[in-house]
Short mmCIF file of C-alpha atoms in Angstrom, two decimals:
data_model
loop_
_atom_site.label_atom_id
_atom_site.label_comp_id
_atom_site.label_asym_id
_atom_site.label_seq_id
_atom_site.Cartn_x
_atom_site.Cartn_y
_atom_site.Cartn_z
CA UNK A 588 -36.68 -35.76 -71.04
CA UNK A 589 -34.77 -33.01 -72.55
CA UNK A 590 -32.49 -33.47 -75.56
CA UNK A 591 -29.90 -31.48 -76.70
CA UNK A 592 -26.51 -32.09 -79.16
CA UNK A 593 -23.93 -30.32 -76.27
CA UNK A 594 -24.52 -29.89 -72.64
CA UNK A 595 -21.65 -27.72 -71.14
CA UNK A 596 -21.23 -28.13 -67.28
CA UNK A 597 -19.83 -24.33 -66.14
CA UNK A 598 -20.40 -20.73 -67.58
CA UNK A 599 -16.89 -19.99 -66.52
CA UNK A 600 -14.85 -18.58 -69.27
CA UNK A 601 -13.80 -22.02 -70.88
CA UNK A 602 -17.63 -23.34 -70.71
CA UNK A 603 -19.03 -19.56 -72.29
CA UNK A 604 -16.34 -19.98 -75.25
CA UNK A 605 -17.07 -23.15 -76.24
CA UNK A 606 -20.74 -22.97 -76.37
CA UNK A 607 -20.71 -19.35 -78.11
CA UNK A 608 -18.05 -21.40 -80.28
CA UNK A 609 -21.22 -23.82 -81.01
CA UNK A 610 -23.73 -21.52 -81.44
CA UNK A 611 -21.75 -19.60 -84.01
CA UNK A 612 -21.98 -22.87 -85.96
CA UNK A 613 -25.67 -23.50 -85.78
CA UNK A 614 -25.11 -26.37 -83.35
CA UNK A 615 -27.57 -26.70 -80.46
CA UNK A 616 -26.09 -27.14 -77.03
CA UNK A 617 -27.46 -25.36 -73.23
CA UNK A 618 -25.06 -24.47 -70.53
CA UNK A 619 -25.47 -24.48 -66.94
CA UNK A 620 -24.02 -23.14 -64.00
CA UNK A 621 -24.89 -23.57 -60.29
CA UNK A 622 -23.90 -19.94 -59.09
CA UNK A 623 -25.72 -16.58 -59.99
CA UNK A 624 -23.93 -14.13 -62.10
CA UNK A 625 -21.85 -12.00 -61.27
CA UNK A 626 -20.53 -14.25 -59.03
CA UNK A 627 -16.70 -14.06 -57.32
CA UNK A 628 -13.86 -16.47 -58.75
CA UNK A 629 -10.39 -16.59 -57.13
CA UNK A 630 -7.90 -15.39 -59.77
CA UNK A 631 -5.17 -13.02 -60.25
CA UNK A 632 -6.70 -11.77 -63.61
CA UNK A 633 -3.97 -11.77 -65.69
CA UNK A 634 -4.28 -12.02 -69.33
CA UNK A 635 -1.38 -12.32 -71.00
CA UNK A 636 -0.90 -11.28 -74.54
CA UNK A 637 -1.28 -14.44 -75.90
CA UNK A 638 -4.48 -14.64 -73.91
CA UNK A 639 -6.48 -11.52 -75.28
CA UNK A 640 -4.70 -12.41 -78.96
CA UNK A 641 -6.56 -15.72 -78.83
CA UNK A 642 -9.53 -14.43 -76.99
CA UNK A 643 -10.05 -11.24 -80.45
CA UNK A 644 -9.69 -14.28 -82.56
CA UNK A 645 -12.34 -16.23 -81.19
CA UNK A 646 -14.71 -13.22 -80.46
CA UNK A 647 -13.71 -9.90 -82.10
CA UNK A 648 -16.90 -8.14 -81.17
CA UNK A 649 -16.44 -8.96 -77.62
CA UNK A 650 -15.49 -5.97 -75.41
CA UNK A 651 -14.36 -5.96 -71.78
CA UNK A 652 -13.01 -4.00 -69.13
CA UNK A 653 -9.74 -4.44 -67.75
CA UNK A 654 -6.47 -2.78 -66.69
CA UNK A 655 -2.95 -2.41 -68.56
CA UNK A 656 -0.29 -3.15 -66.91
CA UNK A 657 3.54 -2.69 -68.64
CA UNK A 658 5.62 -3.37 -65.30
CA UNK A 659 6.94 -6.47 -64.05
CA UNK A 660 9.14 -6.98 -60.86
CA UNK A 661 10.61 -10.00 -60.14
CA UNK A 662 12.06 -10.66 -56.14
CA UNK A 663 13.78 -13.94 -55.16
CA UNK A 664 13.68 -14.44 -51.68
CA UNK A 665 12.04 -11.09 -51.21
CA UNK A 666 14.84 -9.34 -52.80
CA UNK A 667 14.26 -7.94 -56.21
CA UNK A 668 16.08 -8.53 -58.54
CA UNK A 669 14.26 -7.30 -61.89
CA UNK A 670 12.19 -4.53 -62.82
CA UNK A 671 11.06 -4.24 -66.65
CA UNK A 672 8.83 -2.84 -68.89
CA UNK A 673 7.30 -5.35 -71.11
CA UNK A 674 6.70 -5.30 -74.78
CA UNK A 675 2.77 -5.49 -74.60
CA UNK A 676 0.44 -4.91 -72.10
CA UNK A 677 -1.13 -7.60 -69.44
CA UNK A 678 -4.63 -7.02 -69.21
CA UNK A 679 -5.64 -7.27 -64.94
CA UNK A 680 -9.52 -8.17 -65.60
CA UNK A 681 -11.75 -8.40 -62.22
CA UNK A 682 -13.02 -12.17 -63.06
CA UNK A 683 -16.37 -11.55 -61.20
CA UNK A 684 -17.10 -8.99 -63.77
CA UNK A 685 -15.23 -10.41 -66.83
CA UNK A 686 -17.12 -13.71 -66.72
CA UNK A 687 -20.32 -12.53 -66.54
CA UNK A 688 -19.69 -10.20 -69.45
CA UNK A 689 -18.56 -13.49 -71.60
CA UNK A 690 -21.89 -15.46 -70.16
CA UNK A 691 -23.85 -12.12 -71.51
CA UNK A 692 -22.47 -12.32 -75.03
CA UNK A 693 -23.17 -16.17 -75.37
CA UNK A 694 -26.92 -15.04 -74.37
CA UNK A 695 -26.86 -12.29 -76.62
CA UNK A 696 -25.85 -14.88 -79.54
CA UNK A 697 -28.93 -16.61 -78.49
CA UNK A 698 -27.30 -19.19 -75.99
CA UNK A 699 -29.43 -21.46 -73.97
CA UNK A 700 -28.30 -21.03 -69.88
CA UNK A 701 -29.58 -22.53 -66.80
CA UNK A 702 -28.77 -21.97 -63.14
CA UNK A 703 -28.98 -25.29 -62.06
CA UNK A 704 -26.76 -27.88 -60.51
CA UNK A 705 -25.56 -31.08 -61.98
CA UNK A 706 -25.90 -34.21 -59.57
CA UNK A 707 -25.80 -37.02 -61.68
CA UNK A 708 -24.42 -38.78 -65.16
CA UNK A 709 -25.48 -41.90 -67.01
CA UNK A 710 -24.27 -43.11 -70.02
CA UNK A 711 -26.64 -45.12 -72.46
CA UNK A 712 -25.41 -45.74 -75.24
CA UNK A 713 -24.34 -43.21 -77.71
CA UNK A 714 -25.93 -40.38 -75.62
CA UNK A 715 -25.12 -39.13 -71.72
CA UNK A 716 -28.17 -38.48 -69.51
CA UNK A 717 -27.63 -35.52 -66.94
CA UNK A 718 -29.64 -35.20 -63.81
CA UNK A 719 -29.78 -31.63 -61.94
CA UNK A 720 -30.57 -30.54 -58.71
CA UNK A 721 -34.02 -29.42 -60.16
CA UNK A 722 -34.82 -33.04 -61.29
CA UNK A 723 -34.66 -31.97 -64.73
CA UNK A 724 -33.03 -34.91 -66.58
CA UNK A 725 -31.15 -33.69 -70.54
CA UNK A 726 -29.97 -36.06 -72.62
CA UNK A 727 -26.91 -34.74 -74.93
CA UNK A 728 -25.04 -36.30 -77.25
CA UNK A 729 -21.64 -34.46 -76.07
CA UNK A 730 -21.17 -34.18 -72.62
CA UNK A 731 -18.53 -30.86 -72.25
CA UNK A 732 -16.97 -30.49 -68.36
CA UNK A 733 -15.70 -27.02 -67.83
CA UNK A 734 -16.99 -26.82 -64.38
CA UNK A 735 -13.37 -26.15 -62.70
CA UNK A 736 -11.23 -27.25 -60.52
CA UNK A 737 -13.78 -29.57 -58.74
CA UNK A 738 -15.39 -30.76 -61.63
CA UNK A 739 -17.82 -33.05 -61.25
CA UNK A 740 -17.60 -34.48 -64.49
CA UNK A 741 -13.98 -35.20 -64.01
CA UNK A 742 -14.78 -37.10 -60.80
CA UNK A 743 -17.08 -38.99 -62.98
CA UNK A 744 -14.28 -40.15 -65.54
CA UNK A 745 -12.08 -40.56 -62.44
CA UNK A 746 -13.39 -40.07 -58.51
CA UNK A 747 -9.84 -40.20 -57.27
CA UNK A 748 -8.66 -37.47 -59.86
CA UNK A 749 -6.17 -35.00 -57.80
CA UNK A 750 -7.28 -31.49 -56.76
CA UNK A 751 -3.99 -29.90 -57.53
CA UNK A 752 -2.45 -26.86 -55.80
CA UNK A 753 -4.17 -24.83 -53.32
CA UNK A 754 -3.87 -21.54 -54.03
CA UNK A 755 -4.88 -18.49 -52.10
CA UNK A 756 -5.18 -14.69 -52.11
CA UNK A 757 -6.84 -12.01 -50.97
CA UNK A 758 -7.96 -8.23 -51.95
CA UNK A 759 -5.71 -5.91 -50.44
CA UNK A 760 -5.64 -2.00 -50.50
CA UNK A 761 -3.16 -0.36 -52.94
CA UNK A 762 -0.51 1.37 -50.55
CA UNK A 763 2.85 2.82 -50.65
CA UNK A 764 5.64 0.78 -49.99
CA UNK A 765 5.56 -2.29 -47.75
CA UNK A 766 8.46 -3.02 -45.67
CA UNK A 767 9.01 -6.27 -43.42
CA UNK A 768 12.09 -6.90 -41.44
CA UNK A 769 13.47 -3.45 -42.00
CA UNK A 770 13.39 -4.23 -45.88
CA UNK A 771 11.99 -2.24 -48.62
CA UNK A 772 9.51 -4.71 -50.57
CA UNK A 773 7.71 -3.72 -53.96
CA UNK A 774 4.05 -3.21 -54.14
CA UNK A 775 1.99 -2.39 -57.55
CA UNK A 776 1.43 0.64 -56.56
CA UNK A 777 2.89 1.87 -59.87
CA UNK A 778 0.59 -0.17 -61.69
CA UNK A 779 3.35 -2.89 -61.80
CA UNK A 780 2.89 -6.46 -61.26
CA UNK A 781 4.94 -8.25 -58.39
CA UNK A 782 6.47 -11.86 -58.09
CA UNK A 783 8.41 -13.42 -55.47
CA UNK A 784 10.11 -16.82 -55.38
CA UNK A 785 11.45 -18.64 -53.02
CA UNK A 786 13.31 -22.18 -52.48
CA UNK A 787 11.58 -22.46 -49.12
CA UNK A 788 8.28 -22.50 -51.72
CA UNK A 789 7.17 -26.05 -53.45
CA UNK A 790 6.96 -25.32 -56.61
CA UNK A 791 5.03 -22.17 -56.57
CA UNK A 792 5.14 -18.28 -55.77
CA UNK A 793 3.72 -15.19 -54.04
CA UNK A 794 2.35 -12.65 -56.48
CA UNK A 795 0.61 -9.13 -56.84
CA UNK A 796 -1.74 -8.09 -59.74
CA UNK A 797 -2.82 -4.78 -59.12
CA UNK A 798 -6.97 -3.58 -60.72
CA UNK A 799 -7.74 0.07 -60.35
CA UNK A 800 -8.59 -0.04 -57.04
CA UNK A 801 -6.98 -2.81 -55.20
CA UNK A 802 -4.38 -5.50 -55.56
CA UNK A 803 -5.41 -8.76 -55.71
CA UNK A 804 -2.58 -10.94 -53.31
CA UNK A 805 -2.22 -14.33 -53.58
CA UNK A 806 0.49 -17.24 -53.13
CA UNK A 807 0.23 -21.20 -53.94
CA UNK A 808 2.39 -23.98 -54.01
CA UNK A 809 2.40 -27.98 -53.48
CA UNK A 810 2.15 -27.36 -49.88
CA UNK A 811 0.14 -24.42 -49.82
CA UNK A 812 -2.10 -23.95 -45.99
CA UNK A 813 -3.88 -21.24 -44.56
CA UNK A 814 -1.04 -20.64 -42.39
CA UNK A 815 1.72 -21.12 -44.78
CA UNK A 816 -0.69 -18.27 -47.31
CA UNK A 817 -0.26 -15.91 -44.42
CA UNK A 818 2.71 -15.97 -43.16
CA UNK A 819 4.01 -15.74 -46.89
CA UNK A 820 1.86 -12.54 -47.24
CA UNK A 821 3.13 -11.16 -44.01
CA UNK A 822 6.76 -11.89 -45.38
CA UNK A 823 5.95 -9.48 -48.41
CA UNK A 824 4.51 -6.76 -46.22
CA UNK A 825 0.93 -7.36 -47.17
CA UNK A 826 -2.12 -6.59 -44.89
CA UNK A 827 -4.35 -9.46 -43.32
CA UNK A 828 -7.20 -9.21 -45.53
CA UNK A 829 -9.68 -11.99 -45.92
CA UNK A 830 -8.65 -15.09 -47.64
CA UNK A 831 -10.06 -16.97 -50.90
CA UNK A 832 -9.13 -20.39 -51.75
CA UNK A 833 -9.16 -22.24 -55.08
CA UNK A 834 -7.17 -25.57 -56.30
CA UNK A 835 -5.75 -25.63 -59.82
CA UNK A 836 -5.64 -28.66 -61.26
CA UNK A 837 -2.19 -29.90 -62.37
CA UNK A 838 -2.97 -33.51 -63.75
CA UNK A 839 -4.76 -35.07 -67.03
CA UNK A 840 -4.93 -38.29 -65.71
CA UNK A 841 -8.50 -39.43 -66.63
CA UNK A 842 -9.78 -41.71 -69.29
CA UNK A 843 -10.76 -39.86 -72.54
CA UNK A 844 -13.69 -40.38 -74.08
CA UNK A 845 -14.90 -39.08 -77.45
CA UNK A 846 -18.55 -38.22 -75.98
CA UNK A 847 -17.31 -36.89 -72.74
CA UNK A 848 -14.76 -33.76 -73.13
CA UNK A 849 -12.63 -31.91 -70.61
CA UNK A 850 -11.73 -28.49 -70.97
CA UNK A 851 -10.24 -25.62 -68.96
CA UNK A 852 -9.37 -26.18 -65.05
CA UNK A 853 -12.17 -29.08 -64.93
CA UNK A 854 -9.12 -30.62 -67.67
CA UNK A 855 -6.05 -30.13 -65.66
CA UNK A 856 -5.06 -27.83 -68.34
CA UNK A 857 -3.67 -24.44 -66.56
CA UNK A 858 0.18 -24.03 -67.43
CA UNK A 859 2.56 -26.53 -65.00
CA UNK A 860 4.60 -23.57 -64.60
CA UNK A 861 3.18 -20.64 -64.17
CA UNK A 862 -0.49 -21.67 -63.64
CA UNK A 863 -2.04 -19.37 -66.37
CA UNK A 864 -5.13 -20.65 -66.59
CA UNK A 865 -7.26 -18.36 -68.85
CA UNK A 866 -5.29 -19.04 -72.25
CA UNK A 867 -5.57 -22.88 -72.25
CA UNK A 868 -9.34 -22.09 -71.13
CA UNK A 869 -10.23 -20.14 -74.41
CA UNK A 870 -8.18 -22.93 -76.56
CA UNK A 871 -9.35 -25.78 -75.11
CA UNK A 872 -13.09 -24.59 -75.65
CA UNK A 873 -11.91 -23.68 -78.95
CA UNK A 874 -10.58 -27.46 -79.54
CA UNK A 875 -13.78 -28.77 -78.22
CA UNK A 876 -16.09 -26.47 -80.48
CA UNK A 877 -13.98 -28.10 -82.99
CA UNK A 878 -14.06 -31.65 -82.70
CA UNK A 879 -17.59 -31.71 -82.14
CA UNK A 880 -18.63 -29.67 -85.13
CA UNK A 881 -16.18 -32.03 -87.21
CA UNK A 882 -17.12 -35.17 -85.41
CA UNK A 883 -12.78 -35.71 -85.11
CA UNK A 884 -11.66 -37.06 -81.65
CA UNK A 885 -10.96 -33.85 -79.17
CA UNK A 886 -7.55 -35.97 -77.72
CA UNK A 887 -6.38 -35.44 -81.63
CA UNK A 888 -7.39 -31.94 -81.81
CA UNK A 889 -5.90 -31.11 -78.25
CA UNK A 890 -3.14 -32.91 -79.09
CA UNK A 891 -0.61 -30.34 -78.72
CA UNK A 892 -2.18 -29.45 -75.47
CA UNK A 893 -1.74 -32.52 -73.79
CA UNK A 894 1.90 -32.64 -74.98
CA UNK A 895 2.54 -29.14 -73.44
CA UNK A 896 1.48 -30.59 -70.14
CA UNK A 897 4.08 -32.92 -70.31
CA UNK A 898 7.07 -30.29 -70.74
CA UNK A 899 5.74 -27.54 -68.68
CA UNK A 900 5.81 -30.39 -65.62
CA UNK A 901 9.53 -30.76 -66.64
CA UNK A 902 10.08 -27.40 -66.84
CA UNK A 903 8.55 -26.71 -63.62
CA UNK A 904 10.69 -29.16 -61.96
CA UNK A 905 13.86 -27.77 -62.77
CA UNK A 906 12.78 -24.17 -62.45
CA UNK A 907 11.24 -24.30 -59.00
CA UNK A 908 14.18 -26.23 -57.82
CA UNK A 909 17.06 -24.79 -56.04
CA UNK A 910 19.92 -25.04 -58.59
CA UNK A 911 17.08 -23.29 -60.91
CA UNK A 912 16.20 -20.93 -59.07
CA UNK A 913 20.00 -19.83 -58.41
CA UNK A 914 20.93 -19.43 -62.48
CA UNK A 915 17.57 -17.63 -62.48
CA UNK A 916 18.87 -15.13 -59.91
CA UNK A 917 22.48 -15.20 -61.62
CA UNK A 918 21.06 -14.36 -65.02
CA UNK A 919 18.68 -11.44 -63.46
CA UNK A 920 21.69 -9.82 -62.12
CA UNK A 921 24.37 -10.47 -64.66
CA UNK A 922 21.91 -10.68 -68.35
CA UNK A 923 18.95 -8.82 -67.24
CA UNK A 924 18.35 -8.00 -70.66
CA UNK A 925 17.84 -12.42 -71.85
CA UNK A 926 15.60 -12.53 -69.26
CA UNK A 927 12.93 -9.68 -70.19
CA UNK A 928 13.13 -11.25 -73.80
CA UNK A 929 12.96 -14.93 -72.69
CA UNK A 930 9.80 -13.55 -70.48
CA UNK A 931 8.28 -11.41 -73.35
CA UNK A 932 8.60 -14.16 -76.13
CA UNK A 933 6.61 -16.73 -73.34
CA UNK A 934 4.20 -14.16 -73.59
CA UNK A 935 3.04 -13.51 -76.91
#
C-alpha cells in the first residue's frame, strides 16, 4: 500500500492551491482527479479583486490569462437600474484554461498528480485508506476533499448532504443589444458584466460574464430547472445555446474531523449571497495547508469562514426578498453612488 502524508481529492483551484502550499512547506502529498486536464468547468469565471489579490499572495509568480472588466450593469425585473465603472477590475478567466494552468504550476513545483477516481474511503486508526478505481490503495494521515459540489469525501462524512443550488449556463456569441418583449436589454457587448434580479427568482440571479470571444450567460436559484433556465435566458433576449449545469453547495452540515478536511465547493464554502466560489477556494485551501503543517484543527484555523457562512445566509434571505429588492431598486435610482461604493468595498 502506498503511503503519503496528505491525499487531496480534486484538482480544481482549491485542490491545486492546497497541494502547492503543502509542497512549499516540504510536506508530502498526492493530488488525484478523475478528469483529464484541460477540462470544461461550469463557472462564470469572475475573479474579484479580493480573489486575485489573495491568489497573488499565495502564488506571487503565477501567471494566467484573463479578460479585464471594469463595467457592471445591474437590472431588476429586466430594467437597468445601475451602470457604473468599478474601482478595480474583475478578471474573467476561462476555467478550462485557468484550472489547467494551476495544475501545471503545482506539477512544476514537484507535486504528484494521479489521474484516477476515488471509489472508497476507510478509516483505520490515525490513517485514512483510500481506494481508487484503478485498484490502487493509498494510506494517508490527512484526506482533503476538494472534489466540488458532488464531493465523494463529503458524502462519506454525510451521505445525506445537500447538493445545493443548481446553476445552469451557456456560452453565447458576443452580439449587439438583445431585446425581449420590446425592451432594450444590456449585454456584455461593451465588455461589461450584466446581472438581473427578480422577485420571481428564489434567492438567485441571471448573469452574463464576457470573455474575449464569447459571453457566459447563466442563471441559478433554489428552484432552477432546465425549463426555468431557458425561460430566464429567453426573457433576457439570449439565443438558445447548449446548456451546462452544476450544483453550488450552500451548506456546511457535515461532521468535522481532524484528519478529513473539506475545502472549496466540497466544503460548501461558496458565498451564500453572490455564489462566488474562487475566493473561498483559495482561502480554505490555504487554511487547510496551515492546519496540516502546524497540526492545528482545521475548524479553528477556518473559524472565521464558518462564521461568515452564517451571516451570508441571513443577508441572502433579506437581499433576495421582495422587500430587499424594492429597497435596492430605490437606492439604485436615488443614490447610485452609495450602491457603487458598497459594491466596490465588498469586492476588495
